[in-house]
Structures are given as structure tokens and as C-alpha cells.
């Protein structure tokens, strides 16, 4: 599916709807340049998964992986600064078996994991984004 949003809140709503229907073992791969709205999308996704509003969700650039308790545990990963060989050391397969993975800079993921839901975010203007969601059948 394809949708255009006009604000960060609208992008979060789209993500929240996806978050509500995610099932264990599903992996959400985010694609899009810096500032496209990947982290904004994760914030909405977390709400849909029932992660408490008390958590402020930011890119896990230093921690590499952030975990949030929700209806299903959410693991938030940002591969921006990693080399493919480092990605092998993160233990993503193990995490994927424990909850939902959402990955920023999925271009850098050198292998596949679980049932993939691919989300492409494109900047149309400072406030408008095109969001394309592709789900494996
Ligand atoms: P990324 O993680 O892809 O680098 P962020 O989510 O951190 O991107 O940042 C996106 C920026 O764009 C935020 O400052 C956000 O407020 C802004 N923004 C403006 N319009 C939108 C929109 N329609 N959807 C998502 N973010 C938007
Ligand atoms: Mg980000």
C-alpha cells in the first residue's frame, strides 16, 4: 500500500495502525534517507504495539539496540553506522524469535530475517512524505 502524509503525526498514525496488527516473528525494515521519518515511524509503531507513552523513542545510535516492552517486545535497531560484518554480531535472529524487530537503514542488513514488512519513506517536501508498505505474503 502507498500513502502520503502531511505531518509527523500522520506518519505516526500510519505506523500505529501497522503496529496494532504485527505478529511475533515479523520484521519491519525501514528504508529512506536521513530525515525521511524512520524514527518518527517507529514512535507510531511502538504505540500500536502498546509500548507506554512514558518511553521516548529515539534512534538507538549508541546503544545499537533499544528494547521496549509492549504487547510483544519491540527491538529497535539502527544500522546506520555498522558494517555488514558487525551486523552479524548483533544476534538479530535470536531477537527476532523473541519479539518484533524494527530496523532503520535496512539497506545495510546483509541477510533476511523472519517475515519481512518493508517500509519505504520518501521526502516529497519539508512536511510531506510518501510511505510505501510492502508485506510478504
Ligand atoms: P530518520 O529517522 O529517517 O532520520 P526522523 O524521524 O528522525 O527521520 O526525522 C524526520 C523529521 O522530519 C522530523 O523532524 C519530523 O518532525 C519531520 N517531518 C516533517 N514532516 C514529516 C512527515 N510527514 N512524516 C514524518 N516526519 C516528518
Ligand atoms: Mg532515525
PDB file of C-alpha atoms and ligand atoms in Angstrom:
ATOM      1  CA  UNK A   1       0.000   0.000   0.000  1.00  0.00           C
ATOM      2  CA  UNK A   2       1.004   3.585  -0.608  1.00  0.00           C
ATOM      3  CA  UNK A   3       0.021   6.715   1.290  1.00  0.00           C
ATOM      4  CA  UNK A   4       1.073  10.346   1.574  1.00  0.00           C
ATOM      5  CA  UNK A   5       1.299  12.080   4.930  1.00  0.00           C
ATOM      6  CA  UNK A   6       1.374  15.815   5.657  1.00  0.00           C
ATOM      7  CA  UNK A   7       2.868  15.787   9.177  1.00  0.00           C
ATOM      8  CA  UNK A   8       4.916  13.644  11.588  1.00  0.00           C
ATOM      9  CA  UNK A   9       1.685  12.874  13.485  1.00  0.00           C
ATOM     10  CA  UNK A  10       0.091  11.460  10.335  1.00  0.00           C
ATOM     11  CA  UNK A  11       3.137   9.283   9.710  1.00  0.00           C
ATOM     12  CA  UNK A  12       2.874   8.039  13.295  1.00  0.00           C
ATOM     13  CA  UNK A  13      -0.800   7.175  12.754  1.00  0.00           C
ATOM     14  CA  UNK A  14       0.014   5.081   9.698  1.00  0.00           C
ATOM     15  CA  UNK A  15       2.721   3.319  11.701  1.00  0.00           C
ATOM     16  CA  UNK A  16       0.447   2.834  14.702  1.00  0.00           C
ATOM     17  CA  UNK A  17      -2.074   1.007  12.537  1.00  0.00           C
ATOM     18  CA  UNK A  18       0.646  -1.305  11.280  1.00  0.00           C
ATOM     19  CA  UNK A  19       1.880  -1.798  14.857  1.00  0.00           C
ATOM     20  CA  UNK A  20      -1.552  -2.900  16.004  1.00  0.00           C
ATOM     21  CA  UNK A  21      -1.611  -5.856  13.661  1.00  0.00           C
ATOM     22  CA  UNK A  22       2.019  -7.018  13.910  1.00  0.00           C
ATOM     23  CA  UNK A  23       2.563 -10.620  14.899  1.00  0.00           C
ATOM     24  CA  UNK A  24       5.527 -12.302  16.633  1.00  0.00           C
ATOM     25  CA  UNK A  25       8.343 -13.091  14.230  1.00  0.00           C
ATOM     26  CA  UNK A  26       7.560 -10.220  11.871  1.00  0.00           C
ATOM     27  CA  UNK A  27      10.377  -7.854  10.992  1.00  0.00           C
ATOM     28  CA  UNK A  28       9.781  -4.262   9.898  1.00  0.00           C
ATOM     29  CA  UNK A  29      12.521  -2.979   7.566  1.00  0.00           C
ATOM     30  CA  UNK A  30      12.696   0.791   7.171  1.00  0.00           C
ATOM     31  CA  UNK A  31      14.252   2.431   4.116  1.00  0.00           C
ATOM     32  CA  UNK A  32      14.747   6.126   3.449  1.00  0.00           C
ATOM     33  CA  UNK A  33      17.300   8.877   3.690  1.00  0.00           C
ATOM     34  CA  UNK A  34      18.243  10.847   6.795  1.00  0.00           C
ATOM     35  CA  UNK A  35      15.236  12.849   7.975  1.00  0.00           C
ATOM     36  CA  UNK A  36      12.768  10.798   5.934  1.00  0.00           C
ATOM     37  CA  UNK A  37      10.878   9.846   9.100  1.00  0.00           C
ATOM     38  CA  UNK A  38      12.116   6.380  10.028  1.00  0.00           C
ATOM     39  CA  UNK A  39      12.392   7.130  13.741  1.00  0.00           C
ATOM     40  CA  UNK A  40       9.087   9.021  13.637  1.00  0.00           C
ATOM     41  CA  UNK A  41       7.560   5.888  12.118  1.00  0.00           C
ATOM     42  CA  UNK A  42       8.983   3.707  14.916  1.00  0.00           C
ATOM     43  CA  UNK A  43       7.374   6.027  17.502  1.00  0.00           C
ATOM     44  CA  UNK A  44       3.945   5.316  15.997  1.00  0.00           C
ATOM     45  CA  UNK A  45       4.670   1.632  15.562  1.00  0.00           C
ATOM     46  CA  UNK A  46       5.526   1.378  19.263  1.00  0.00           C
ATOM     47  CA  UNK A  47       2.199   2.980  20.239  1.00  0.00           C
ATOM     48  CA  UNK A  48       0.396   0.408  18.093  1.00  0.00           C
ATOM     49  CA  UNK A  49       2.288  -2.359  19.866  1.00  0.00           C
ATOM     50  CA  UNK A  50       1.175  -0.992  23.222  1.00  0.00           C
ATOM     51  CA  UNK A  51       4.509   0.480  24.321  1.00  0.00           C
ATOM     52  CA  UNK A  52       3.827   3.011  27.090  1.00  0.00           C
ATOM     53  CA  UNK A  53       3.873   6.733  26.260  1.00  0.00           C
ATOM     54  CA  UNK A  54       6.469   7.020  29.025  1.00  0.00           C
ATOM     55  CA  UNK A  55       9.111   5.797  26.583  1.00  0.00           C
ATOM     56  CA  UNK A  56      10.566   8.469  24.359  1.00  0.00           C
ATOM     57  CA  UNK A  57      11.745   6.642  21.271  1.00  0.00           C
ATOM     58  CA  UNK A  58      14.917   7.878  19.615  1.00  0.00           C
ATOM     59  CA  UNK A  59      17.333   6.321  17.140  1.00  0.00           C
ATOM     60  CA  UNK A  60      19.434   3.788  19.066  1.00  0.00           C
ATOM     61  CA  UNK A  61      22.635   5.077  17.514  1.00  0.00           C
ATOM     62  CA  UNK A  62      24.871   4.458  20.503  1.00  0.00           C
ATOM     63  CA  UNK A  63      23.067   1.565  22.159  1.00  0.00           C
ATOM     64  CA  UNK A  64      22.703  -0.209  18.763  1.00  0.00           C
ATOM     65  CA  UNK A  65      19.543  -1.908  20.012  1.00  0.00           C
ATOM     66  CA  UNK A  66      16.776  -0.493  22.195  1.00  0.00           C
ATOM     67  CA  UNK A  67      14.153  -2.764  23.683  1.00  0.00           C
ATOM     68  CA  UNK A  68      10.656  -1.632  24.635  1.00  0.00           C
ATOM     69  CA  UNK A  69       8.066  -3.760  26.420  1.00  0.00           C
ATOM     70  CA  UNK A  70       4.732  -3.902  24.595  1.00  0.00           C
ATOM     71  CA  UNK A  71       2.028  -6.406  23.666  1.00  0.00           C
ATOM     72  CA  UNK A  72       5.044  -8.089  22.042  1.00  0.00           C
ATOM     73  CA  UNK A  73       8.598  -6.876  22.912  1.00  0.00           C
ATOM     74  CA  UNK A  74       9.870  -4.340  20.376  1.00  0.00           C
ATOM     75  CA  UNK A  75      13.541  -4.263  19.402  1.00  0.00           C
ATOM     76  CA  UNK A  76      14.583  -1.043  17.651  1.00  0.00           C
ATOM     77  CA  UNK A  77      17.814  -1.192  15.671  1.00  0.00           C
ATOM     78  CA  UNK A  78      19.669   1.391  13.598  1.00  0.00           C
ATOM     79  CA  UNK A  79      22.291   0.021  11.211  1.00  0.00           C
ATOM     80  CA  UNK A  80      23.479   3.434  10.009  1.00  0.00           C
ATOM     81  CA  UNK A  81      26.996   3.226  11.379  1.00  0.00           C
ATOM     82  CA  UNK A  82      27.564  -0.509  11.088  1.00  0.00           C
ATOM     83  CA  UNK A  83      29.486  -2.543   8.565  1.00  0.00           C
ATOM     84  CA  UNK A  84      27.828  -5.725   7.308  1.00  0.00           C
ATOM     85  CA  UNK A  85      30.223  -7.914   9.298  1.00  0.00           C
ATOM     86  CA  UNK A  86      29.227  -6.101  12.507  1.00  0.00           C
ATOM     87  CA  UNK A  87      25.571  -6.745  11.774  1.00  0.00           C
ATOM     88  CA  UNK A  88      26.207 -10.487  12.048  1.00  0.00           C
ATOM     89  CA  UNK A  89      27.330  -9.973  15.652  1.00  0.00           C
ATOM     90  CA  UNK A  90      24.128  -8.312  16.831  1.00  0.00           C
ATOM     91  CA  UNK A  91      22.241 -11.583  17.323  1.00  0.00           C
ATOM     92  CA  UNK A  92      19.265 -10.348  15.350  1.00  0.00           C
ATOM     93  CA  UNK A  93      17.940 -13.841  14.628  1.00  0.00           C
ATOM     94  CA  UNK A  94      17.727 -14.577  18.326  1.00  0.00           C
ATOM     95  CA  UNK A  95      15.910 -11.266  18.938  1.00  0.00           C
ATOM     96  CA  UNK A  96      13.538 -11.887  16.029  1.00  0.00           C
ATOM     97  CA  UNK A  97      12.444 -15.076  17.781  1.00  0.00           C
ATOM     98  CA  UNK A  98      11.638 -13.070  20.931  1.00  0.00           C
ATOM     99  CA  UNK A  99       9.676 -10.144  19.530  1.00  0.00           C
ATOM    100  CA  UNK A 100       9.238  -7.653  16.722  1.00  0.00           C
ATOM    101  CA  UNK A 101      12.322  -6.142  15.116  1.00  0.00           C
ATOM    102  CA  UNK A 102      12.154  -2.725  13.525  1.00  0.00           C
ATOM    103  CA  UNK A 103      15.308  -1.756  11.649  1.00  0.00           C
ATOM    104  CA  UNK A 104      16.425   1.671  10.419  1.00  0.00           C
ATOM    105  CA  UNK A 105      18.859   1.724   7.461  1.00  0.00           C
ATOM    106  CA  UNK A 106      17.778  -1.750   6.387  1.00  0.00           C
ATOM    107  CA  UNK A 107      19.844  -1.299   3.223  1.00  0.00           C
ATOM    108  CA  UNK A 108      22.696  -2.440   5.472  1.00  0.00           C
ATOM    109  CA  UNK A 109      21.104  -5.724   6.540  1.00  0.00           C
ATOM    110  CA  UNK A 110      23.139  -8.433   4.771  1.00  0.00           C
ATOM    111  CA  UNK A 111      20.686 -11.302   5.337  1.00  0.00           C
ATOM    112  CA  UNK A 112      16.954 -11.842   5.702  1.00  0.00           C
ATOM    113  CA  UNK A 113      15.042 -12.396   8.901  1.00  0.00           C
ATOM    114  CA  UNK A 114      11.523 -13.711   9.507  1.00  0.00           C
ATOM    115  CA  UNK A 115       8.524 -12.350   7.669  1.00  0.00           C
ATOM    116  CA  UNK A 116       9.577  -9.007   6.286  1.00  0.00           C
ATOM    117  CA  UNK A 117       7.424  -5.905   6.086  1.00  0.00           C
ATOM    118  CA  UNK A 118       9.292  -3.312   4.054  1.00  0.00           C
ATOM    119  CA  UNK A 119       8.517   0.355   4.600  1.00  0.00           C
ATOM    120  CA  UNK A 120       9.930   2.981   2.236  1.00  0.00           C
ATOM    121  CA  UNK A 121       9.768   6.630   3.292  1.00  0.00           C
ATOM    122  CA  UNK A 122      10.331   9.331   0.695  1.00  0.00           C
ATOM    123  CA  UNK A 123      10.631  13.063   1.269  1.00  0.00           C
ATOM    124  CA  UNK A 124       8.254  14.970  -1.032  1.00  0.00           C
ATOM    125  CA  UNK A 125       8.543  18.342   0.723  1.00  0.00           C
ATOM    126  CA  UNK A 126       9.522  19.508   4.220  1.00  0.00           C
ATOM    127  CA  UNK A 127       6.168  18.281   5.606  1.00  0.00           C
ATOM    128  CA  UNK A 128       5.057  15.657   3.085  1.00  0.00           C
ATOM    129  CA  UNK A 129       6.220  12.051   2.911  1.00  0.00           C
ATOM    130  CA  UNK A 130       5.314   9.151   0.668  1.00  0.00           C
ATOM    131  CA  UNK A 131       5.109   5.881   2.571  1.00  0.00           C
ATOM    132  CA  UNK A 132       5.114   2.576   0.729  1.00  0.00           C
ATOM    133  CA  UNK A 133       4.454  -0.568   2.744  1.00  0.00           C
ATOM    134  CA  UNK A 134       5.200  -3.945   1.148  1.00  0.00           C
ATOM    135  CA  UNK A 135       4.309  -7.095   3.033  1.00  0.00           C
ATOM    136  CA  UNK A 136       5.450 -10.600   2.226  1.00  0.00           C
ATOM    137  CA  UNK A 137       2.503 -12.919   1.750  1.00  0.00           C
TER     138      UNK A 137
HETATM  139  P1  LIG B   1      15.033   9.451  10.176  1.00  0.00           P
HETATM  140  O1  LIG B   1      14.943   8.518  11.347  1.00  0.00           O
HETATM  141  O2  LIG B   1      14.536   8.849   8.881  1.00  0.00           O
HETATM  142  O3  LIG B   1      16.368  10.089  10.010  1.00  0.00           O
HETATM  143  P2  LIG B   1      13.368  11.214  11.788  1.00  0.00           P
HETATM  144  O4  LIG B   1      12.071  10.521  12.033  1.00  0.00           O
HETATM  145  O5  LIG B   1      14.365  11.237  12.876  1.00  0.00           O
HETATM  146  O6  LIG B   1      13.996  10.646  10.416  1.00  0.00           O
HETATM  147  O7  LIG B   1      13.105  12.713  11.375  1.00  0.00           O
HETATM  148  C1  LIG B   1      12.087  13.101  10.489  1.00  0.00           C
HETATM  149  C2  LIG B   1      11.949  14.610  10.604  1.00  0.00           C
HETATM  150  O8  LIG B   1      11.038  15.084   9.616  1.00  0.00           O
HETATM  151  C3  LIG B   1      11.374  15.004  11.959  1.00  0.00           C
HETATM  152  O9  LIG B   1      11.976  16.211  12.361  1.00  0.00           O
HETATM  153  C4  LIG B   1       9.906  15.209  11.636  1.00  0.00           C
HETATM  154  O10 LIG B   1       9.283  16.145  12.515  1.00  0.00           O
HETATM  155  C5  LIG B   1       9.975  15.771  10.230  1.00  0.00           C
HETATM  156  N1  LIG B   1       8.755  15.547   9.440  1.00  0.00           N
HETATM  157  C6  LIG B   1       8.092  16.523   8.779  1.00  0.00           C
HETATM  158  N2  LIG B   1       7.039  16.041   8.123  1.00  0.00           N
HETATM  159  C7  LIG B   1       7.011  14.700   8.359  1.00  0.00           C
HETATM  160  C8  LIG B   1       6.137  13.662   7.938  1.00  0.00           C
HETATM  161  N3  LIG B   1       5.081  13.856   7.106  1.00  0.00           N
HETATM  162  N4  LIG B   1       6.408  12.403   8.376  1.00  0.00           N
HETATM  163  C9  LIG B   1       7.485  12.180   9.170  1.00  0.00           C
HETATM  164  N5  LIG B   1       8.345  13.123   9.597  1.00  0.00           N
HETATM  165  C10 LIG B   1       8.116  14.392   9.194  1.00  0.00           C
HETATM  166 MG1  LIG B   2      16.412   7.701  12.656  1.00  0.00          MG
END
